[in-house]
Short mmCIF file of C-alpha atoms and ligand atoms in Angstrom, two decimals:
data_model
loop_
_atom_site.label_atom_id
_atom_site.label_comp_id
_atom_site.label_asym_id
_atom_site.label_seq_id
_atom_site.Cartn_x
_atom_site.Cartn_y
_atom_site.Cartn_z
CA MET A 16 -16.79 287.29 -204.49
CA SER A 17 -14.03 286.13 -203.90
CA VAL A 18 -10.09 287.38 -204.45
CA SER A 19 -7.90 286.90 -201.63
CA PRO A 20 -8.03 289.03 -198.09
CA SER A 21 -6.42 291.67 -197.76
CA ASN A 22 -2.72 290.99 -198.30
CA THR A 23 -2.73 288.01 -198.52
CA SER A 24 -1.69 286.56 -201.89
CA PRO A 25 -4.09 283.19 -203.50
CA ALA A 26 -1.30 280.74 -204.49
CA THR A 27 0.87 280.87 -201.39
CA GLY A 28 -1.42 282.03 -198.54
CA SER A 29 1.29 283.82 -197.20
CA ARG A 30 1.34 287.91 -195.45
CA GLU A 31 2.49 291.23 -197.93
CA PRO A 32 4.96 292.87 -196.60
CA ALA A 33 3.88 296.46 -195.67
CA PRO A 34 5.52 298.20 -198.91
CA ALA A 35 7.08 301.69 -198.28
CA ASP A 36 6.01 302.74 -201.22
CA PRO A 37 2.90 302.99 -202.87
CA ARG A 38 1.18 300.15 -203.09
CA PRO A 39 -0.85 300.14 -207.06
CA ALA A 40 -3.93 299.01 -207.20
CA ILE A 41 -7.11 298.91 -209.90
CA LEU A 42 -10.29 299.99 -208.96
CA ILE A 43 -13.44 297.47 -210.12
CA ILE A 44 -16.53 299.59 -210.94
CA ASN A 45 -19.84 298.13 -211.53
CA CYS A 46 -22.67 300.18 -212.09
CA GLY A 47 -26.16 299.45 -211.74
CA SER A 48 -29.14 301.74 -212.32
CA SER A 49 -28.93 302.79 -208.29
CA SER A 50 -26.07 301.08 -207.26
CA VAL A 51 -22.71 300.81 -207.77
CA LYS A 52 -20.87 297.96 -206.76
CA PHE A 53 -16.76 298.09 -206.39
CA ALA A 54 -13.63 296.61 -205.38
CA LEU A 55 -10.54 297.34 -205.63
CA ILE A 56 -6.98 294.74 -205.58
CA GLY A 57 -3.38 295.76 -206.01
CA THR A 58 -1.72 294.13 -208.66
CA ARG A 59 1.57 292.87 -206.97
CA ARG A 60 -0.23 289.81 -205.23
CA GLU A 61 -4.14 290.86 -207.40
CA THR A 62 -5.09 290.62 -203.57
CA LEU A 63 -8.28 292.36 -202.37
CA ILE A 64 -7.75 294.87 -201.15
CA LEU A 65 -11.40 296.00 -200.93
CA SER A 66 -14.53 295.43 -201.91
CA GLY A 67 -18.44 297.34 -201.37
CA LEU A 68 -21.72 298.32 -202.44
CA ALA A 69 -24.09 301.83 -202.68
CA GLU A 70 -26.94 300.96 -203.51
CA ARG A 71 -30.46 302.73 -203.77
CA LEU A 72 -28.64 306.08 -204.68
CA GLY A 73 -30.60 308.71 -205.03
CA SER A 74 -32.89 307.93 -203.00
CA PRO A 75 -33.56 309.01 -198.97
CA GLU A 76 -32.29 305.07 -197.96
CA ALA A 77 -29.24 305.80 -200.01
CA THR A 78 -26.53 303.84 -198.28
CA MET A 79 -22.85 301.99 -198.66
CA SER A 80 -21.54 298.77 -197.14
CA TRP A 81 -18.39 297.19 -197.77
CA LYS A 82 -15.52 295.41 -196.50
CA ASP A 83 -12.30 295.97 -195.49
CA GLY A 84 -9.65 292.69 -194.42
CA GLU A 85 -12.74 290.48 -192.50
CA ALA A 86 -14.14 293.74 -190.80
CA LYS A 87 -17.80 294.20 -192.62
CA LYS A 88 -18.90 298.13 -192.61
CA ALA A 89 -21.68 300.02 -193.79
CA LYS A 90 -23.28 303.67 -193.28
CA SER A 91 -25.96 305.64 -194.65
CA LEU A 92 -25.66 307.86 -197.28
CA PRO A 93 -28.84 310.01 -198.05
CA GLY A 94 -30.00 311.20 -200.74
CA ALA A 95 -26.08 310.36 -202.31
CA ASP A 96 -25.94 310.25 -206.00
CA LEU A 97 -23.46 308.76 -207.64
CA ILE A 98 -20.79 310.83 -207.66
CA ALA A 99 -21.51 311.31 -203.88
CA ALA A 100 -20.38 308.11 -203.48
CA LEU A 101 -17.39 307.74 -205.57
CA HIS A 102 -16.32 310.77 -202.86
CA GLU A 103 -17.35 308.19 -200.32
CA MET A 104 -15.30 305.23 -201.74
CA ILE A 105 -12.17 307.18 -201.66
CA GLY A 106 -12.87 307.76 -198.50
CA LEU A 107 -12.34 303.78 -197.11
CA LEU A 108 -9.31 304.00 -199.81
CA PRO A 109 -5.88 302.91 -197.38
CA GLY A 110 -3.63 306.15 -197.82
CA ASN A 111 -1.18 303.25 -199.03
CA VAL A 112 -3.00 302.57 -202.14
CA GLN A 113 -2.41 303.99 -205.02
CA VAL A 114 -5.09 303.32 -208.36
CA VAL A 115 -3.65 303.60 -211.51
CA ALA A 116 -6.53 302.24 -213.55
CA VAL A 117 -10.33 301.91 -213.09
CA GLY A 118 -12.10 298.76 -214.33
CA HIS A 119 -15.53 298.64 -215.90
CA ARG A 120 -17.35 296.57 -215.97
CA VAL A 121 -20.01 296.99 -219.87
CA VAL A 122 -22.70 294.88 -220.13
CA HIS A 123 -22.88 294.98 -223.49
CA GLY A 124 -19.84 295.85 -226.67
CA ALA A 125 -22.17 294.34 -229.73
CA GLU A 126 -19.79 293.72 -232.09
CA ALA A 127 -18.44 296.98 -231.91
CA PHE A 128 -15.85 295.25 -228.89
CA SER A 129 -13.86 291.89 -228.89
CA HIS A 130 -11.84 292.81 -225.89
CA SER A 131 -10.97 295.60 -223.39
CA VAL A 132 -10.39 298.64 -224.44
CA ARG A 133 -8.99 302.29 -223.25
CA ILE A 134 -11.94 304.69 -222.72
CA ASP A 135 -11.33 308.10 -225.05
CA ALA A 136 -14.33 309.71 -226.33
CA GLU A 137 -14.97 307.63 -229.27
CA VAL A 138 -15.73 304.23 -227.76
CA LEU A 139 -18.22 305.94 -225.07
CA ALA A 140 -19.84 306.90 -228.37
CA SER A 141 -19.79 303.60 -229.14
CA ILE A 142 -20.66 301.73 -226.18
CA GLU A 143 -23.33 304.57 -226.14
CA ARG A 144 -24.37 302.98 -229.60
CA CYS A 145 -24.51 299.28 -228.27
CA SER A 146 -27.70 300.67 -225.67
CA ALA A 147 -30.07 300.04 -227.36
CA LEU A 148 -29.02 295.92 -227.26
CA ALA A 149 -29.02 297.12 -223.52
CA PRO A 150 -31.87 299.15 -222.31
CA LEU A 151 -31.20 298.78 -218.95
CA HIS A 152 -28.01 298.26 -217.92
CA ASN A 153 -25.20 299.98 -220.92
CA PRO A 154 -26.63 304.16 -219.90
CA ALA A 155 -26.04 302.64 -215.93
CA ASN A 156 -22.50 301.63 -216.95
CA LEU A 157 -21.86 305.20 -219.51
CA ALA A 158 -22.98 306.28 -215.83
CA GLY A 159 -20.94 304.79 -214.12
CA LEU A 160 -18.20 305.60 -216.47
CA ARG A 161 -18.50 309.67 -216.76
CA ALA A 162 -19.22 309.93 -212.93
CA ALA A 163 -15.50 308.06 -212.51
CA MET A 164 -13.86 309.73 -215.00
CA THR A 165 -15.04 313.41 -213.27
CA VAL A 166 -13.75 312.00 -209.83
CA PHE A 167 -10.14 310.61 -211.34
CA PRO A 168 -9.76 312.69 -213.81
CA ASP A 169 -6.46 311.32 -214.47
CA THR A 170 -6.45 307.54 -214.40
CA PRO A 171 -6.93 305.53 -217.32
CA GLN A 172 -10.00 303.89 -216.91
CA VAL A 173 -10.86 301.07 -219.30
CA ALA A 174 -13.90 299.40 -219.95
CA VAL A 175 -14.72 295.07 -220.32
CA PHE A 176 -17.60 293.68 -221.68
CA ASP A 177 -20.12 291.08 -220.73
CA THR A 178 -19.35 290.47 -224.14
CA ALA A 179 -16.71 290.67 -225.65
CA PHE A 180 -14.80 287.02 -224.57
CA HIS A 181 -18.23 285.69 -227.47
CA GLN A 182 -17.66 287.11 -229.70
CA THR A 183 -15.26 284.06 -231.08
CA LEU A 184 -18.78 282.09 -231.72
CA PRO A 185 -18.63 281.45 -235.48
CA GLN A 186 -21.65 282.62 -237.47
CA ARG A 187 -23.92 278.79 -237.01
CA ALA A 188 -23.87 279.74 -233.38
CA TYR A 189 -24.28 283.61 -233.31
CA LEU A 190 -26.77 283.89 -236.06
CA TYR A 191 -31.10 283.42 -235.63
CA ALA A 192 -32.60 281.63 -237.69
CA VAL A 193 -35.13 284.49 -239.21
CA PRO A 194 -34.64 286.95 -241.72
CA TYR A 195 -30.51 287.28 -242.76
CA GLU A 196 -31.27 291.65 -242.51
CA TRP A 197 -32.58 291.39 -239.56
CA TYR A 198 -28.58 290.89 -238.08
CA GLN A 199 -27.39 293.69 -241.50
CA THR A 200 -29.45 296.08 -240.39
CA ASP A 201 -31.30 295.96 -236.36
CA GLY A 202 -27.68 293.13 -235.36
CA VAL A 203 -30.12 291.06 -234.27
CA ARG A 204 -27.85 288.03 -232.95
CA ARG A 205 -26.32 285.82 -230.56
CA TYR A 206 -24.11 287.83 -227.84
CA GLY A 207 -23.71 286.04 -225.37
CA PHE A 208 -23.07 286.87 -221.77
CA HIS A 209 -21.04 286.75 -218.04
CA GLY A 210 -18.52 286.53 -221.02
CA THR A 211 -15.38 287.79 -217.49
CA SER A 212 -16.79 284.92 -215.67
CA HIS A 213 -16.56 281.81 -218.48
CA ARG A 214 -13.20 282.97 -219.38
CA TYR A 215 -11.85 283.42 -215.45
CA VAL A 216 -12.83 280.41 -214.85
CA ALA A 217 -11.99 278.45 -218.41
CA SER A 218 -8.55 279.70 -217.36
CA GLU A 219 -8.39 279.03 -214.46
CA ALA A 220 -9.66 274.99 -215.14
CA ALA A 221 -6.81 274.47 -217.71
CA ARG A 222 -4.41 275.94 -214.82
CA ARG A 223 -6.15 273.72 -212.10
CA LEU A 224 -5.11 270.79 -215.00
CA GLY A 225 -2.42 271.77 -215.67
CA GLN A 226 -2.99 271.69 -219.31
CA PRO A 227 -2.47 274.13 -221.63
CA LEU A 228 -5.97 275.17 -222.09
CA GLU A 229 -5.35 276.10 -226.41
CA SER A 230 -6.24 272.85 -226.01
CA LEU A 231 -8.49 272.10 -223.53
CA GLY A 232 -12.22 271.80 -225.10
CA LEU A 233 -14.13 272.53 -221.66
CA ILE A 234 -18.11 274.12 -221.00
CA THR A 235 -18.62 275.90 -218.41
CA ALA A 236 -21.89 276.60 -216.58
CA HIS A 237 -22.06 280.18 -214.53
CA LEU A 238 -24.89 278.76 -212.23
CA GLY A 239 -26.06 282.73 -210.17
CA ASN A 240 -28.61 284.39 -209.88
CA GLY A 241 -28.15 284.88 -214.12
CA CYS A 242 -27.38 281.77 -215.48
CA SER A 243 -25.27 280.74 -218.61
CA ALA A 244 -23.22 278.10 -219.90
CA ALA A 245 -20.40 278.25 -222.98
CA ALA A 246 -18.29 275.31 -225.11
CA ILE A 247 -15.11 277.04 -225.19
CA GLU A 248 -12.96 274.86 -226.77
CA GLY A 249 -8.58 275.94 -227.66
CA GLY A 250 -9.61 279.35 -225.34
CA ARG A 251 -12.28 280.62 -227.63
CA CYS A 252 -15.24 280.41 -227.74
CA MET A 253 -17.37 278.06 -229.18
CA ASP A 254 -21.41 278.54 -228.40
CA THR A 255 -23.11 280.41 -225.39
CA THR A 256 -26.71 279.57 -223.55
CA MET A 257 -27.68 283.48 -223.75
CA GLY A 258 -27.97 286.15 -226.95
CA LEU A 259 -29.33 288.18 -228.54
CA SER A 260 -30.17 289.64 -224.38
CA PRO A 261 -29.38 287.92 -221.16
CA LEU A 262 -32.98 286.29 -221.08
CA GLU A 263 -32.40 283.23 -223.44
CA GLY A 264 -30.92 279.62 -222.23
CA LEU A 265 -31.01 278.38 -218.56
CA VAL A 266 -34.03 278.95 -216.58
CA MET A 267 -32.50 281.49 -213.93
CA GLY A 268 -34.07 282.41 -209.88
CA THR A 269 -36.44 285.38 -212.57
CA ARG A 270 -35.92 285.00 -216.24
CA SER A 271 -37.78 282.19 -218.05
CA GLY A 272 -34.69 281.40 -220.51
CA ASP A 273 -35.83 279.97 -223.99
CA ILE A 274 -39.45 279.26 -224.46
CA ASP A 275 -41.41 279.40 -227.85
CA PRO A 276 -41.96 283.20 -229.05
CA SER A 277 -45.03 281.96 -229.61
CA LEU A 278 -46.27 282.39 -226.70
CA GLN A 279 -45.73 286.31 -226.08
CA GLU A 280 -48.95 285.95 -228.70
CA PHE A 281 -50.91 283.54 -227.26
CA MET A 282 -50.86 285.92 -224.11
CA ALA A 283 -51.46 288.98 -225.15
CA ALA A 284 -54.54 287.90 -226.64
CA ARG A 285 -55.07 285.23 -223.39
CA ARG A 286 -55.10 288.10 -220.65
CA GLY A 287 -54.93 291.64 -223.27
CA TRP A 288 -51.22 291.79 -221.92
CA SER A 289 -48.18 294.35 -223.80
CA LEU A 290 -45.99 294.07 -224.75
CA GLU A 291 -43.79 294.91 -221.64
CA ARG A 292 -46.17 293.52 -219.23
CA ILE A 293 -45.16 289.71 -220.99
CA MET A 294 -40.80 291.51 -221.42
CA ARG A 295 -42.04 291.97 -218.11
CA ALA A 296 -42.54 288.65 -217.07
CA LEU A 297 -40.96 287.14 -218.67
CA ASN A 298 -37.76 288.82 -216.83
CA ARG A 299 -39.05 289.49 -213.41
CA GLU A 300 -41.97 287.05 -212.38
CA SER A 301 -40.52 283.51 -214.07
CA GLY A 302 -37.33 281.29 -213.58
CA LEU A 303 -37.43 279.93 -210.54
CA LEU A 304 -39.84 281.34 -208.84
CA GLY A 305 -42.30 281.57 -211.42
CA LEU A 306 -41.95 277.92 -211.62
CA SER A 307 -42.40 277.24 -207.84
CA GLY A 308 -44.14 280.64 -206.42
CA LEU A 309 -41.54 279.99 -204.03
CA SER A 310 -38.62 282.37 -204.50
CA ASN A 311 -36.16 282.78 -206.58
CA ASP A 312 -33.62 281.88 -204.38
CA MET A 313 -32.15 278.28 -204.90
CA ARG A 314 -30.80 277.24 -201.26
CA THR A 315 -34.85 278.85 -199.94
CA LEU A 316 -35.42 276.32 -202.94
CA VAL A 317 -33.89 273.03 -201.79
CA GLU A 318 -34.73 274.11 -198.36
CA ALA A 319 -37.94 273.91 -199.33
CA ALA A 320 -38.11 271.00 -201.44
CA GLU A 321 -35.88 268.61 -198.41
CA GLY A 322 -38.64 269.83 -195.96
CA GLY A 323 -41.40 268.38 -199.29
CA HIS A 324 -42.93 271.80 -200.74
CA ALA A 325 -43.59 270.11 -204.07
CA ARG A 326 -43.34 273.74 -206.22
CA ALA A 327 -40.17 273.79 -204.93
CA GLN A 328 -39.17 270.18 -205.84
CA LEU A 329 -40.63 270.90 -209.57
CA ALA A 330 -37.99 274.32 -210.74
CA ILE A 331 -35.50 272.51 -209.12
CA ASP A 332 -36.28 269.75 -212.10
CA VAL A 333 -37.17 271.57 -214.22
CA PHE A 334 -33.56 273.86 -213.81
CA ALA A 335 -31.29 270.63 -212.90
CA TYR A 336 -33.46 269.34 -216.73
CA ARG A 337 -32.43 271.50 -218.82
CA LEU A 338 -28.93 272.60 -217.43
CA ALA A 339 -28.31 269.69 -218.59
CA LYS A 340 -30.44 269.33 -221.83
CA SER A 341 -28.55 272.26 -222.52
CA ILE A 342 -24.83 270.97 -221.33
CA SER A 343 -25.48 268.78 -224.21
CA ALA A 344 -26.23 270.56 -226.99
CA LEU A 345 -23.50 273.02 -226.39
CA SER A 346 -21.03 269.89 -226.78
CA ALA A 347 -22.01 269.96 -230.52
CA ALA A 348 -20.24 273.24 -229.82
CA LEU A 349 -16.08 271.21 -229.25
CA THR A 350 -14.18 268.41 -231.22
CA ARG A 351 -12.95 267.39 -227.98
CA LEU A 352 -15.19 267.74 -224.12
CA ASP A 353 -11.97 268.17 -221.77
CA ALA A 354 -14.00 268.46 -218.34
CA ILE A 355 -17.31 270.85 -217.50
CA VAL A 356 -16.85 272.75 -215.38
CA PHE A 357 -19.41 275.02 -212.59
CA THR A 358 -19.44 277.88 -210.79
CA GLY A 359 -21.46 280.92 -209.89
CA GLY A 360 -22.97 280.49 -206.29
CA ILE A 361 -25.21 278.03 -206.92
CA GLY A 362 -22.38 275.59 -209.65
CA GLU A 363 -19.87 276.28 -206.80
CA ASN A 364 -22.49 275.73 -204.01
CA SER A 365 -25.43 273.75 -204.77
CA LYS A 366 -23.97 269.88 -204.80
CA PHE A 367 -27.64 268.66 -204.49
CA ILE A 368 -27.85 271.03 -207.94
CA ARG A 369 -24.24 270.36 -209.18
CA ALA A 370 -26.18 266.55 -208.40
CA ARG A 371 -29.33 266.77 -210.25
CA THR A 372 -28.31 267.63 -212.89
CA ALA A 373 -24.90 265.06 -213.06
CA GLU A 374 -27.28 262.93 -213.11
CA SER A 375 -29.57 263.80 -216.61
CA LEU A 376 -25.82 263.30 -218.14
CA GLN A 377 -25.35 260.12 -217.99
CA VAL A 378 -25.40 260.32 -221.88
CA LEU A 379 -22.24 261.93 -222.06
CA GLY A 380 -19.63 259.41 -219.27
CA VAL A 381 -21.05 261.79 -216.46
CA ALA A 382 -21.02 260.74 -212.75
CA LEU A 383 -19.64 262.45 -210.00
CA ASP A 384 -18.26 261.20 -207.04
CA PRO A 385 -20.39 262.52 -204.00
CA ALA A 386 -18.15 262.71 -201.55
CA LEU A 387 -16.13 265.13 -204.01
CA ASN A 388 -19.77 266.73 -204.18
CA ASP A 389 -20.11 267.03 -200.85
CA VAL A 390 -17.43 268.72 -200.17
CA HIS A 391 -17.34 270.94 -203.27
CA GLY A 392 -14.03 269.44 -205.12
CA GLU A 393 -11.07 267.62 -204.30
CA PRO A 394 -8.28 270.27 -203.20
CA PRO A 395 -6.66 271.42 -206.53
CA SER A 396 -8.31 270.39 -208.79
CA GLY A 397 -12.14 270.66 -207.72
CA ARG A 398 -12.52 268.03 -209.48
CA VAL A 399 -16.64 266.45 -208.33
CA SER A 400 -16.47 263.40 -210.99
CA GLN A 401 -14.84 259.43 -210.03
CA THR A 402 -12.06 258.74 -211.61
CA GLY A 403 -12.70 257.75 -215.08
CA THR A 404 -16.12 259.72 -215.84
CA ARG A 405 -15.96 262.47 -217.92
CA LEU A 406 -13.81 265.11 -216.10
CA CYS A 407 -16.51 267.53 -213.64
CA LEU A 408 -14.74 270.86 -211.27
CA VAL A 409 -16.83 272.72 -209.16
CA VAL A 410 -13.85 276.04 -210.48
CA PRO A 411 -15.18 279.63 -208.29
CA THR A 412 -15.65 282.22 -210.62
CA ASN A 413 -13.84 285.61 -209.76
CA GLU A 414 -14.84 288.29 -212.70
CA GLU A 415 -13.27 291.28 -210.92
CA LEU A 416 -10.24 289.39 -210.97
CA MET A 417 -10.16 288.82 -214.28
CA ILE A 418 -11.85 292.50 -215.17
CA ALA A 419 -8.68 293.46 -213.48
CA ARG A 420 -5.90 291.11 -215.05
CA GLU A 421 -8.36 292.85 -218.39
CA THR A 422 -7.29 296.71 -217.11
CA LEU A 423 -3.45 296.05 -216.09
CA SER A 424 -2.56 293.94 -219.86
CA VAL A 425 -4.72 297.08 -221.61
CA LEU A 426 -2.70 299.17 -220.12
CA ASN A 427 0.63 297.49 -220.44
CA THR A 428 -0.51 297.24 -224.81
P1 LIG B 512 -24.71 284.60 -207.30
O1 LIG B 512 -25.28 285.58 -208.08
O2 LIG B 512 -23.84 284.24 -208.33
O3 LIG B 512 -24.41 285.36 -206.38
O4 LIG B 512 -25.53 283.25 -206.80
C1 LIG B 512 -27.07 283.23 -206.04
C2 LIG B 512 -27.43 282.21 -206.27
O5 LIG B 512 -26.54 281.63 -205.83
C3 LIG B 512 -28.87 282.68 -205.47
O6 LIG B 512 -30.02 281.82 -206.07
C4 LIG B 512 -28.52 280.93 -204.07
O7 LIG B 512 -29.47 280.61 -203.20
C5 LIG B 512 -27.54 280.74 -204.81
N1 LIG B 512 -26.37 279.96 -203.82
C6 LIG B 512 -25.60 280.61 -203.02
N2 LIG B 512 -25.21 279.25 -202.20
C7 LIG B 512 -26.33 278.12 -202.67
C8 LIG B 512 -25.86 277.17 -201.36
N3 LIG B 512 -25.46 276.73 -200.61
N4 LIG B 512 -26.71 276.34 -201.78
C9 LIG B 512 -28.22 276.34 -202.85
N5 LIG B 512 -27.76 277.49 -203.77
C10 LIG B 512 -27.12 278.84 -203.75
#
């Protein structure tokens, strides 16, 4: 989370005077199966007022941790469910803040949603219909929506979809070469995810470069626990690496990314595994964790590789090579490439991964400046590339801020 700390303007760093009127704020909710992440963002200066996480909900170990300004706090909430956690969170809200809207992260909007929308009964039903495509995520997001509507009955609620930004993909990019009726009758196609992050960093890159987004061709690489890259031209997403589900594309913490689909039949025959067991292996036991046998956490792997751990090194090599290969492939979706943008926990913080990736992008004219890469980008642009080479930037993502902006813009339309 990188919204600026409470009361501090991201643009100027100046302190906001304590206003006499209530401070309008947007509450951002991101609900998982047993957890809820929340953030409260003041609308006047886009300041982060409060952020936190309630987890292990419904169990005796339920806890809530939060950051209030610079102070980190936590308490246990044995047996608390989602509604109890939201009530607990309300108790944390500063008295001078008025929640003017709640913005919800919703993972899958399928083809039904190409924009953020205000929630009503019809929208809820439509999100429910998308659940078949995201059975782990959408039901949890819906539970969050319903709980927030109970706890904040008079406050407008807005859904912001991970997939919406990718709805501009042309057919040639979103169709798989499988029987066409699979698309028509079952919705089998590339949807793409992390759309809120890709959209935010693209607009932030344009702002930092002082150029209109409409005039730029960009490839954005969101590298966190989940990883995806997107080709964006004129502010419209033209292609992306994640597909029907977030399993496709780049190597991730525990997800395999691209594989030969026949591998599933092969492993079923070899091991007598069910489809469910194989999918668990591809989603939770693969990626960096599967290759290294050590960890899904890139920090751990970089440290281990520096200490001579051969499989940590191998996992990093595969990760960086596959990323470079996808970036090269995505360039086919663009008529111009003005910058490659790194973001997410790994993209923002790992000079090592950026450098390894850049080594495999020489054909695209990429050459990083080691000194700029060491400091994660030259202020204010975030440039890490040498002058006169393909521009590469590090731009921290801020999905909560993007959701707050989207929520506000839906309210104002
Ligand atoms: P995110 O999901 O965006 O929070 O990113 C999580 C990933 O970022 C994990 O794999 C972390 O190990 C990785 N990460 C965070 N900081 C660093 C760092 N300094 N070097 C390498 N990886 C990092």
